[in-house]
Short mmCIF file of C-alpha atoms in Angstrom, two decimals:
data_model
loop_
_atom_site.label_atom_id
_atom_site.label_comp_id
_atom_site.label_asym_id
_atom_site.label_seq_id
_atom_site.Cartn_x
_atom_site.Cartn_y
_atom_site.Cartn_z
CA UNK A 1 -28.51 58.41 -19.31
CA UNK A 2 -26.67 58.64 -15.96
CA UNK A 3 -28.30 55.00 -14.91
CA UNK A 4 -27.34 53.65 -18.34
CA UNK A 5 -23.50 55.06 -17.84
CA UNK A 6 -23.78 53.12 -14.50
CA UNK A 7 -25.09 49.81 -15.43
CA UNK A 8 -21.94 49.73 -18.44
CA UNK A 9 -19.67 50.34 -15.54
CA UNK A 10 -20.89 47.79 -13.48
CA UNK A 11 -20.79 45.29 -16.82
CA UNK A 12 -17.01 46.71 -17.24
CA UNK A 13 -15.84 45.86 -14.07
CA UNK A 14 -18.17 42.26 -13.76
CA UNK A 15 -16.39 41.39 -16.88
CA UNK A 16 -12.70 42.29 -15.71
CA UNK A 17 -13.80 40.50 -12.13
CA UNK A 18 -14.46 37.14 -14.14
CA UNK A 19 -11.32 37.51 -16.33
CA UNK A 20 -9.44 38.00 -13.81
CA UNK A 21 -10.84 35.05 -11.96
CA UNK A 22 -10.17 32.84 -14.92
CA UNK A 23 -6.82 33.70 -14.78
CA UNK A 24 -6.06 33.33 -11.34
CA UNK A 25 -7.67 29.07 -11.44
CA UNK A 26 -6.04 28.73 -14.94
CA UNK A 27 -2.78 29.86 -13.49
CA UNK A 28 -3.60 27.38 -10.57
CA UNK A 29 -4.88 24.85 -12.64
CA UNK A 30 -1.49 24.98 -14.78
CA UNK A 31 0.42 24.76 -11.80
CA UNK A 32 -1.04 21.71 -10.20
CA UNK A 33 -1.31 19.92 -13.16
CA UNK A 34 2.64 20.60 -13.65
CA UNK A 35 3.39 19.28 -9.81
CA UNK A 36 0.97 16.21 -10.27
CA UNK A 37 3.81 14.13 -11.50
CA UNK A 38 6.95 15.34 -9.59
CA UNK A 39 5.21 15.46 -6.46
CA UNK A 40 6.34 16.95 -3.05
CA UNK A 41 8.62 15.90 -0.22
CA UNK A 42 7.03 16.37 3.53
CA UNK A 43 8.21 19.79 4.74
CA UNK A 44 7.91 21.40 0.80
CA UNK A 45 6.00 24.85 0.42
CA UNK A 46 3.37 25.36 -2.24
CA UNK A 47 5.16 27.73 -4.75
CA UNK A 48 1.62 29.53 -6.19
CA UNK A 49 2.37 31.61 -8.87
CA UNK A 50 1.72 34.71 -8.74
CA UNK A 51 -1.28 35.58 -10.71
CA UNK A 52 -2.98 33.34 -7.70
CA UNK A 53 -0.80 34.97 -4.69
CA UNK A 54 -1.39 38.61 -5.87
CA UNK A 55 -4.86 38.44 -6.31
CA UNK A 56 -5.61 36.65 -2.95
CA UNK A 57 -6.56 37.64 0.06
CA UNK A 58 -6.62 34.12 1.24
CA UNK A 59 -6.01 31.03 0.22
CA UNK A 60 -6.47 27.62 2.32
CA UNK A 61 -6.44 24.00 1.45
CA UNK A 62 -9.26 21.43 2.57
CA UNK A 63 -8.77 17.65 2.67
CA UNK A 64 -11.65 15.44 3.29
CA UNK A 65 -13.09 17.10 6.74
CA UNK A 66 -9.46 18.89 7.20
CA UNK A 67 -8.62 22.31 6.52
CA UNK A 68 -5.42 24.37 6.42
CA UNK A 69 -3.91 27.67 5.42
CA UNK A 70 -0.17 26.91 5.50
CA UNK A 71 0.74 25.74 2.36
CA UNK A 72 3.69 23.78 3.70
CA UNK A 73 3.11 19.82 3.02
CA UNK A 74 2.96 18.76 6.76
CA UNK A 75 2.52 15.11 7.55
CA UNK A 76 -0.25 16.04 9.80
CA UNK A 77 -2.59 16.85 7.10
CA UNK A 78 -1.11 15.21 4.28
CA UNK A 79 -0.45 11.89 3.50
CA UNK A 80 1.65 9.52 1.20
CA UNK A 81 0.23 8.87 -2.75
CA UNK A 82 -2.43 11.10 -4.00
CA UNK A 83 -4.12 13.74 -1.76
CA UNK A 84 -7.54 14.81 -3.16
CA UNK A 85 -7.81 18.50 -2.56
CA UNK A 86 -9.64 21.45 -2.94
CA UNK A 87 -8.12 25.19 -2.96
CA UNK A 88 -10.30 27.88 -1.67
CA UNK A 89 -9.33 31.26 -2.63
CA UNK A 90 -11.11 34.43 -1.38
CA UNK A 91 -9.57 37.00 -4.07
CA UNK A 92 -8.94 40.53 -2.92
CA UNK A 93 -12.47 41.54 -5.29
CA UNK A 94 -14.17 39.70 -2.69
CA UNK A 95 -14.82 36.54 -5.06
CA UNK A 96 -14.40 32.98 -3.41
CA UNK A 97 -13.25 30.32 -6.03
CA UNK A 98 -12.63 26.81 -5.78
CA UNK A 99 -10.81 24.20 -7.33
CA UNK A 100 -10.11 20.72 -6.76
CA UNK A 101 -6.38 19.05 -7.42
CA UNK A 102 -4.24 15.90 -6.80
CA UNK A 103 -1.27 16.77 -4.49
CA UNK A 104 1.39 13.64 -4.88
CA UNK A 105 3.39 12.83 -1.70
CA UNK A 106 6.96 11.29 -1.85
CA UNK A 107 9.44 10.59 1.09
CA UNK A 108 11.88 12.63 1.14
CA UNK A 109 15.11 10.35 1.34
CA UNK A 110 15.31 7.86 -1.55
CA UNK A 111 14.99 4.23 -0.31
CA UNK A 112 18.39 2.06 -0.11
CA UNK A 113 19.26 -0.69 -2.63
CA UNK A 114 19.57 -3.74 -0.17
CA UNK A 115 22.00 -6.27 -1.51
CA UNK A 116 21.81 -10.22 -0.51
CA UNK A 117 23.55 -13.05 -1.45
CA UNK A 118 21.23 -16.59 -1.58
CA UNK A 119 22.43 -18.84 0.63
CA UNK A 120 20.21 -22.29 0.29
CA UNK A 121 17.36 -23.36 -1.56
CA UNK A 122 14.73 -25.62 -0.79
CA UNK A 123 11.82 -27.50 -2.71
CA UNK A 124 8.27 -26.40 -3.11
CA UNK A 125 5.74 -27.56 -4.40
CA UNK A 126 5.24 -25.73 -7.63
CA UNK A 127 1.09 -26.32 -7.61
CA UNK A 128 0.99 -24.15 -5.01
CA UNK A 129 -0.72 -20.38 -5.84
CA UNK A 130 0.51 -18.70 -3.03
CA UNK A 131 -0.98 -15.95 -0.94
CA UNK A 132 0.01 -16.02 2.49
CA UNK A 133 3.39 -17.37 3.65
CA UNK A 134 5.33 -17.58 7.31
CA UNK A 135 7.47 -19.84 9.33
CA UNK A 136 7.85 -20.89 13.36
CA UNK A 137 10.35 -22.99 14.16
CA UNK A 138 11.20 -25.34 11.20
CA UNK A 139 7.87 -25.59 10.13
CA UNK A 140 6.23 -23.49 7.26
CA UNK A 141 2.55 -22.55 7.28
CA UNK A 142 1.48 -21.34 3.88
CA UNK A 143 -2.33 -20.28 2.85
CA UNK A 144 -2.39 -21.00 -1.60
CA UNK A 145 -5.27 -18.93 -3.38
CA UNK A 146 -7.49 -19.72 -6.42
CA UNK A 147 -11.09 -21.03 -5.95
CA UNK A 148 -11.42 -24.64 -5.76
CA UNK A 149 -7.96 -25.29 -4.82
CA UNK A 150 -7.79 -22.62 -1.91
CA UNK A 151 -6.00 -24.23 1.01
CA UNK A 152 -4.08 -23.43 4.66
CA UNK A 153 -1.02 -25.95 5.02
CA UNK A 154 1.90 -26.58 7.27
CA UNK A 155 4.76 -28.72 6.33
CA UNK A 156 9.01 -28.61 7.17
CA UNK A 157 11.17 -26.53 5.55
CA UNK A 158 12.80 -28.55 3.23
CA UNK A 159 10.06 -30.87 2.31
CA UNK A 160 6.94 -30.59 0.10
CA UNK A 161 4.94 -33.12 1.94
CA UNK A 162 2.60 -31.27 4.11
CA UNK A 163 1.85 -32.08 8.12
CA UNK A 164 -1.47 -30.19 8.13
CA UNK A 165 -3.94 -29.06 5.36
CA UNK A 166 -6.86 -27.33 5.96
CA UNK A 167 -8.83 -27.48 2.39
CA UNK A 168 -11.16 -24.48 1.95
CA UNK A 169 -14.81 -24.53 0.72
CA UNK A 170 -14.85 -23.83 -3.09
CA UNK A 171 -16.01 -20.59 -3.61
CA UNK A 172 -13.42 -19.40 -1.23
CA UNK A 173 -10.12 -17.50 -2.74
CA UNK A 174 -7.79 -17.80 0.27
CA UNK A 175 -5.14 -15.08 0.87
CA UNK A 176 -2.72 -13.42 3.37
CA UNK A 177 -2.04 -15.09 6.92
CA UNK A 178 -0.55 -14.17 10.32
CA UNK A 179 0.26 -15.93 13.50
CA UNK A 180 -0.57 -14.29 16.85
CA UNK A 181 -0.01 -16.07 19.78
CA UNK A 182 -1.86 -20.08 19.18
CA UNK A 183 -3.77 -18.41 16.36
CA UNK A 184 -3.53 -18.21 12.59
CA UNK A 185 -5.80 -15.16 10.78
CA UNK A 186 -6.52 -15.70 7.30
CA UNK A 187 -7.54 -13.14 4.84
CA UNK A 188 -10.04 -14.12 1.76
CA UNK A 189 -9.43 -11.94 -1.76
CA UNK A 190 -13.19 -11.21 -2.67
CA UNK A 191 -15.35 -13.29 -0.40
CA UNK A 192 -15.38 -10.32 2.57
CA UNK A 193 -14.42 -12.93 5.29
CA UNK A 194 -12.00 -13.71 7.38
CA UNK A 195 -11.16 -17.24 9.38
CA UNK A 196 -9.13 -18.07 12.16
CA UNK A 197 -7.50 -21.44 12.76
CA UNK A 198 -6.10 -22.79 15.90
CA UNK A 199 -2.05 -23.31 14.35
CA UNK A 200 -1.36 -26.94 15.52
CA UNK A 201 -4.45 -28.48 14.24
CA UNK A 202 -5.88 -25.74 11.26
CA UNK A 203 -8.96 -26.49 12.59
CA UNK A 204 -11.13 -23.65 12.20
CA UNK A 205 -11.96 -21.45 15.24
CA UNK A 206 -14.22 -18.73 13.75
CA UNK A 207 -15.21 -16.02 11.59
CA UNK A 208 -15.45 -12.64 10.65
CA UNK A 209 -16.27 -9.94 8.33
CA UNK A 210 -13.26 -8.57 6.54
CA UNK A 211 -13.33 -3.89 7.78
CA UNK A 212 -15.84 -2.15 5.42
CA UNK A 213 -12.27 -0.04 4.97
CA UNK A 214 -11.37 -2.49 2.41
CA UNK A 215 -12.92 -4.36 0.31
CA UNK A 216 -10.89 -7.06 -0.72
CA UNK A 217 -7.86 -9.04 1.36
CA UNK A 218 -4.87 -9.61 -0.01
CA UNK A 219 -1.50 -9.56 2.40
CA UNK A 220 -1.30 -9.90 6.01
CA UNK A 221 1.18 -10.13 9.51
CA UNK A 222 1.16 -9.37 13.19
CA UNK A 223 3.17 -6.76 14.50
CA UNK A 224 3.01 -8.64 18.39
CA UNK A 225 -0.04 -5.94 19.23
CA UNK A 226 -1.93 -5.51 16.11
CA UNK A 227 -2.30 -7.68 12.74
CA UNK A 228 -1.11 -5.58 9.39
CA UNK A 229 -3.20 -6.06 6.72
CA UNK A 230 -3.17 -4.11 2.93
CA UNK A 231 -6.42 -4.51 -0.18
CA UNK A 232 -4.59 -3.78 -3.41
CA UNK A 233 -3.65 -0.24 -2.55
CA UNK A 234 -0.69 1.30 -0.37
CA UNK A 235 -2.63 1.67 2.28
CA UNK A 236 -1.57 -0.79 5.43
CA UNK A 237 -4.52 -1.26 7.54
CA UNK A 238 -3.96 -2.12 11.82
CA UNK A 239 -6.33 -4.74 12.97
CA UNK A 240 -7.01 -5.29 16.39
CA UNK A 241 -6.72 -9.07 16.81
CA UNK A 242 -9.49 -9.49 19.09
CA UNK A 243 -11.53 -7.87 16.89
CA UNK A 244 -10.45 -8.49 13.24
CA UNK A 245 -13.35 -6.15 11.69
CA UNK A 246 -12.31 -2.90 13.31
CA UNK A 247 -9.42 -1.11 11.96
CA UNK A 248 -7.40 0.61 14.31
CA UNK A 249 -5.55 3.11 12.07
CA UNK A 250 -4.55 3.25 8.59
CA UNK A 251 -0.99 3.78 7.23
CA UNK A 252 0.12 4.74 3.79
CA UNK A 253 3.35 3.74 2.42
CA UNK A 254 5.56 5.99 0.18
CA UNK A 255 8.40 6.23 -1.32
CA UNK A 256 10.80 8.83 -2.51
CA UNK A 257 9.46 8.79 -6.01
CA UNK A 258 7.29 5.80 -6.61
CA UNK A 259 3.77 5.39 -4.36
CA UNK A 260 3.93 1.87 -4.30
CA UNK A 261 0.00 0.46 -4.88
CA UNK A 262 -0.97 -3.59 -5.25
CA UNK A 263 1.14 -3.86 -2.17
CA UNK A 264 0.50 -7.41 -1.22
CA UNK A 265 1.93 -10.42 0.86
CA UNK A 266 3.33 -8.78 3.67
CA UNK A 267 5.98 -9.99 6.86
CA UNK A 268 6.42 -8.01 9.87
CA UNK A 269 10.39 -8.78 11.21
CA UNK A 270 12.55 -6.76 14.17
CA UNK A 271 10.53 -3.83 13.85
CA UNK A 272 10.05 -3.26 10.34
CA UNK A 273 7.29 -4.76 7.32
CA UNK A 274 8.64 -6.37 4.64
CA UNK A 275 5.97 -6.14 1.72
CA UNK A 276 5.72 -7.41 -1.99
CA UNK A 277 4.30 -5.28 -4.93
CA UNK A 278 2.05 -7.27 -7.24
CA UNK A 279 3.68 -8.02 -10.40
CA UNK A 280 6.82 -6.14 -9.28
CA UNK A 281 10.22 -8.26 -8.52
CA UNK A 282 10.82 -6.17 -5.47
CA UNK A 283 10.26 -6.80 -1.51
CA UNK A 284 9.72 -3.20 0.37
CA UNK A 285 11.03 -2.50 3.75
CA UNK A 286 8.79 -0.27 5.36
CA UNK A 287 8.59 1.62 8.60
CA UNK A 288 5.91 0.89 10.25
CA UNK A 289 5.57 4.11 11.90
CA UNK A 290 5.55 6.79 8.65
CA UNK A 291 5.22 4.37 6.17
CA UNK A 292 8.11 5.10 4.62
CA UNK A 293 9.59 2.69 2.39
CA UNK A 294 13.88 2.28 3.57
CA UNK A 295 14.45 -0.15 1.50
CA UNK A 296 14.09 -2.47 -1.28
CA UNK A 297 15.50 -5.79 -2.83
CA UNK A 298 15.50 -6.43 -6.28
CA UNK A 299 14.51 -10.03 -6.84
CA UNK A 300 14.55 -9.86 -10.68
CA UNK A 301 16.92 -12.69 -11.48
CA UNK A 302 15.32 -14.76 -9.39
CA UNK A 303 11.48 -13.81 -10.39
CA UNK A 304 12.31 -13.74 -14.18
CA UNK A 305 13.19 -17.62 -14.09
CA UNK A 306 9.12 -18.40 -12.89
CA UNK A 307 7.23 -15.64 -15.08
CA UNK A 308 8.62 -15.85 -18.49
CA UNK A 309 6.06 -18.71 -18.75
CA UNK A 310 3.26 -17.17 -17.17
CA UNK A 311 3.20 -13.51 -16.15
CA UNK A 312 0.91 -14.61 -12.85
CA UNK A 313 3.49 -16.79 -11.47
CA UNK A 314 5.13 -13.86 -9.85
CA UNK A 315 6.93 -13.12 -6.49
CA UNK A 316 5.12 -13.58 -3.40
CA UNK A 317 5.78 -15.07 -0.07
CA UNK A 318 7.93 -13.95 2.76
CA UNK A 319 9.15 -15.75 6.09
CA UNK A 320 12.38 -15.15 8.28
CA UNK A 321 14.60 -18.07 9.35
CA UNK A 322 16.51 -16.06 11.87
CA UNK A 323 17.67 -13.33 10.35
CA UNK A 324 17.47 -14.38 7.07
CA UNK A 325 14.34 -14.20 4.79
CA UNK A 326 12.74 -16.92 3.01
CA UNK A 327 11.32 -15.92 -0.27
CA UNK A 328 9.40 -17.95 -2.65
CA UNK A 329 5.96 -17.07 -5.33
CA UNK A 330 3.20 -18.14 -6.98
CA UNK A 331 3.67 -21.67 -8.42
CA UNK A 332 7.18 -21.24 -7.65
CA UNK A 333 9.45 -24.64 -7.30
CA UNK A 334 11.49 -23.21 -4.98
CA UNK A 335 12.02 -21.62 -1.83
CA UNK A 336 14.87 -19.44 -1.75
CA UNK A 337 16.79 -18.53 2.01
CA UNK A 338 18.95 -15.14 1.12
CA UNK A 339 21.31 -13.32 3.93
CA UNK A 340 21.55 -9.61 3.92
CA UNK A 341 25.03 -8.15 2.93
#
């Protein structure tokens, strides 16, 4: 009798342990799922409720092969967009529970609305898909995508007829470029390759294998020490130019309550990267040490004129004529210089 008055205690309080459990990952289950979309600043705490706080001992957060048990977001464990988490609770019963969760990361000062006023426009050529766009001097190198018309060209601002063009094989899908030094690097979309070109001729130096980081290329720039590149996503990969493979670090880009993915053709200018968003109107200015997106330019006007008739012919090529920026698209007739007010 005594044993069986026992083993019903034990059941009593093994029952009330696992309620109580259930509460304490429904609470924080309910909680994440309510911070998922708002999202956190850097420097936020993690207000648990208290059905999880009372009924911890402790609590710690582990990210990939990180591990914390502040629950302040600190930029040194977090990271801009979606953080893939996992809480680990040891309760005060002496239970340990887990449960995974999305933290969102935002910058914490809203970016500024940059205003511009157009100030020329030139021709181009409006069979040109482009992907990669820059300019030295007067002259404007530009690498067009689509298989079986993928091409690297150099012509004068102000004309469509081209000095240079470097056709590309077939198969290929051409995408981002960036000067460094005599050299222009070339990004493919899907064909995991890479090419460089010597710039005067666009004769074709050599080859590599696009980082197994990403896994397709889309934008690209040089920063004067590293080349920039981005794969769909809002992460900004460093390249050592020697080395085009390896990446050096990666940088995400946020802002204050958008985390701008599909980032694509990309410009690095007096110490800041100017990006496009893939199907968006808008050029980013990003800093290119937090990732933080400062700024942004609404091109809508000027980008609604091109895709009303096809929703692909969208915004995408930046260059800097001084210290104004060239902007033109996909198929676009025109290349438009604006100056920043």
């Amino acid at each position: 009798m005594k044993k069986s008055v026992l083993t019903g205690f034990a059941a009593v309080l093994l029952l009330v342990s696992c309620k109580n459990d259930k509460k304490i990952l429904d609470s924080l289950a309910d909680y994440n799922h309510s911070m998922e979309e708002k999202g956190y600043r850097f420097g936020d705490k993690l207000n648990l409720p208290q059905e999880v706080t009372e009924n911890a001992e402790s609590i710690s957060i582990s990210f990939g092969d990180k591990e914390t048990s502040s629950l302040t977001i600190d930029p040194k464990f977090f990271e801009f967009g979606d953080n893939e988490v996992t809480f680990n609770i040891k309760t005060k019963g002496g239970e340990t529970l887990t449960q995974d969760a999305t933290i969102n990361v935002f910058s914490k000062t809203p970016e500024q609305d940059i205003s511009y006023k157009i100030v020329a426009e030139y021709p181009h050529n409006p069979e040109n898909f482009v992907e990669g766009f820059l300019m030295e001097g007067n002259m404007v190198y530009e690498s067009d995508g689509l298989e079986k018309a993928s091409q690297l060209i150099k012509y004068p601002l102000g004309s469509t007829a081209t000095v240079t063009t470097e056709k590309q094989p077939e198969d290929i899908f051409s995408e981002g470029i960036a000067m460094a030094g005599d050299k222009i690097y070339q990004l493919t979309y899907r064909n995991k390759i890479g090419f460089v070109y010597d710039k005067n001729t666009l004769k074709k130096i050599s080859e590599f294998p696009l980082p197994n980081e990403f896994g397709e290329g889309w934008g690209l720039t040089y920063d004067g020490k590293n080349l920039i590149a981005d794969s769909g996503s809002n992460d900004l990969y460093f390249l050592d130019p020697g080395n085009p493979s390896k990446v050096v670090k990666t940088l995400p880009v946020g802002g204050n309550k958008t985390i701008y993915s599909q980032i694509n053709e990309l410009e690095y200018h007096n110490g800041f990267i100017y990006a496009n968003v893939w199907h968006q109107p808008y050029i980013l200015k990003i800093n290119p040490a937090t990732g933080e997106v400062v700024g942004k330019f609404d091109f809508t006007k000027i980008t609604e004129e091109y895709t009303k008739n096809n929703t692909e012919h969208v915004l995408n090529g930046i260059a800097f004529k001084g210290d104004n920026m060239l902007v033109t698209g996909k198929n676009w007739s025109k290349i438009y210089e604006v100056a920043f007010q």
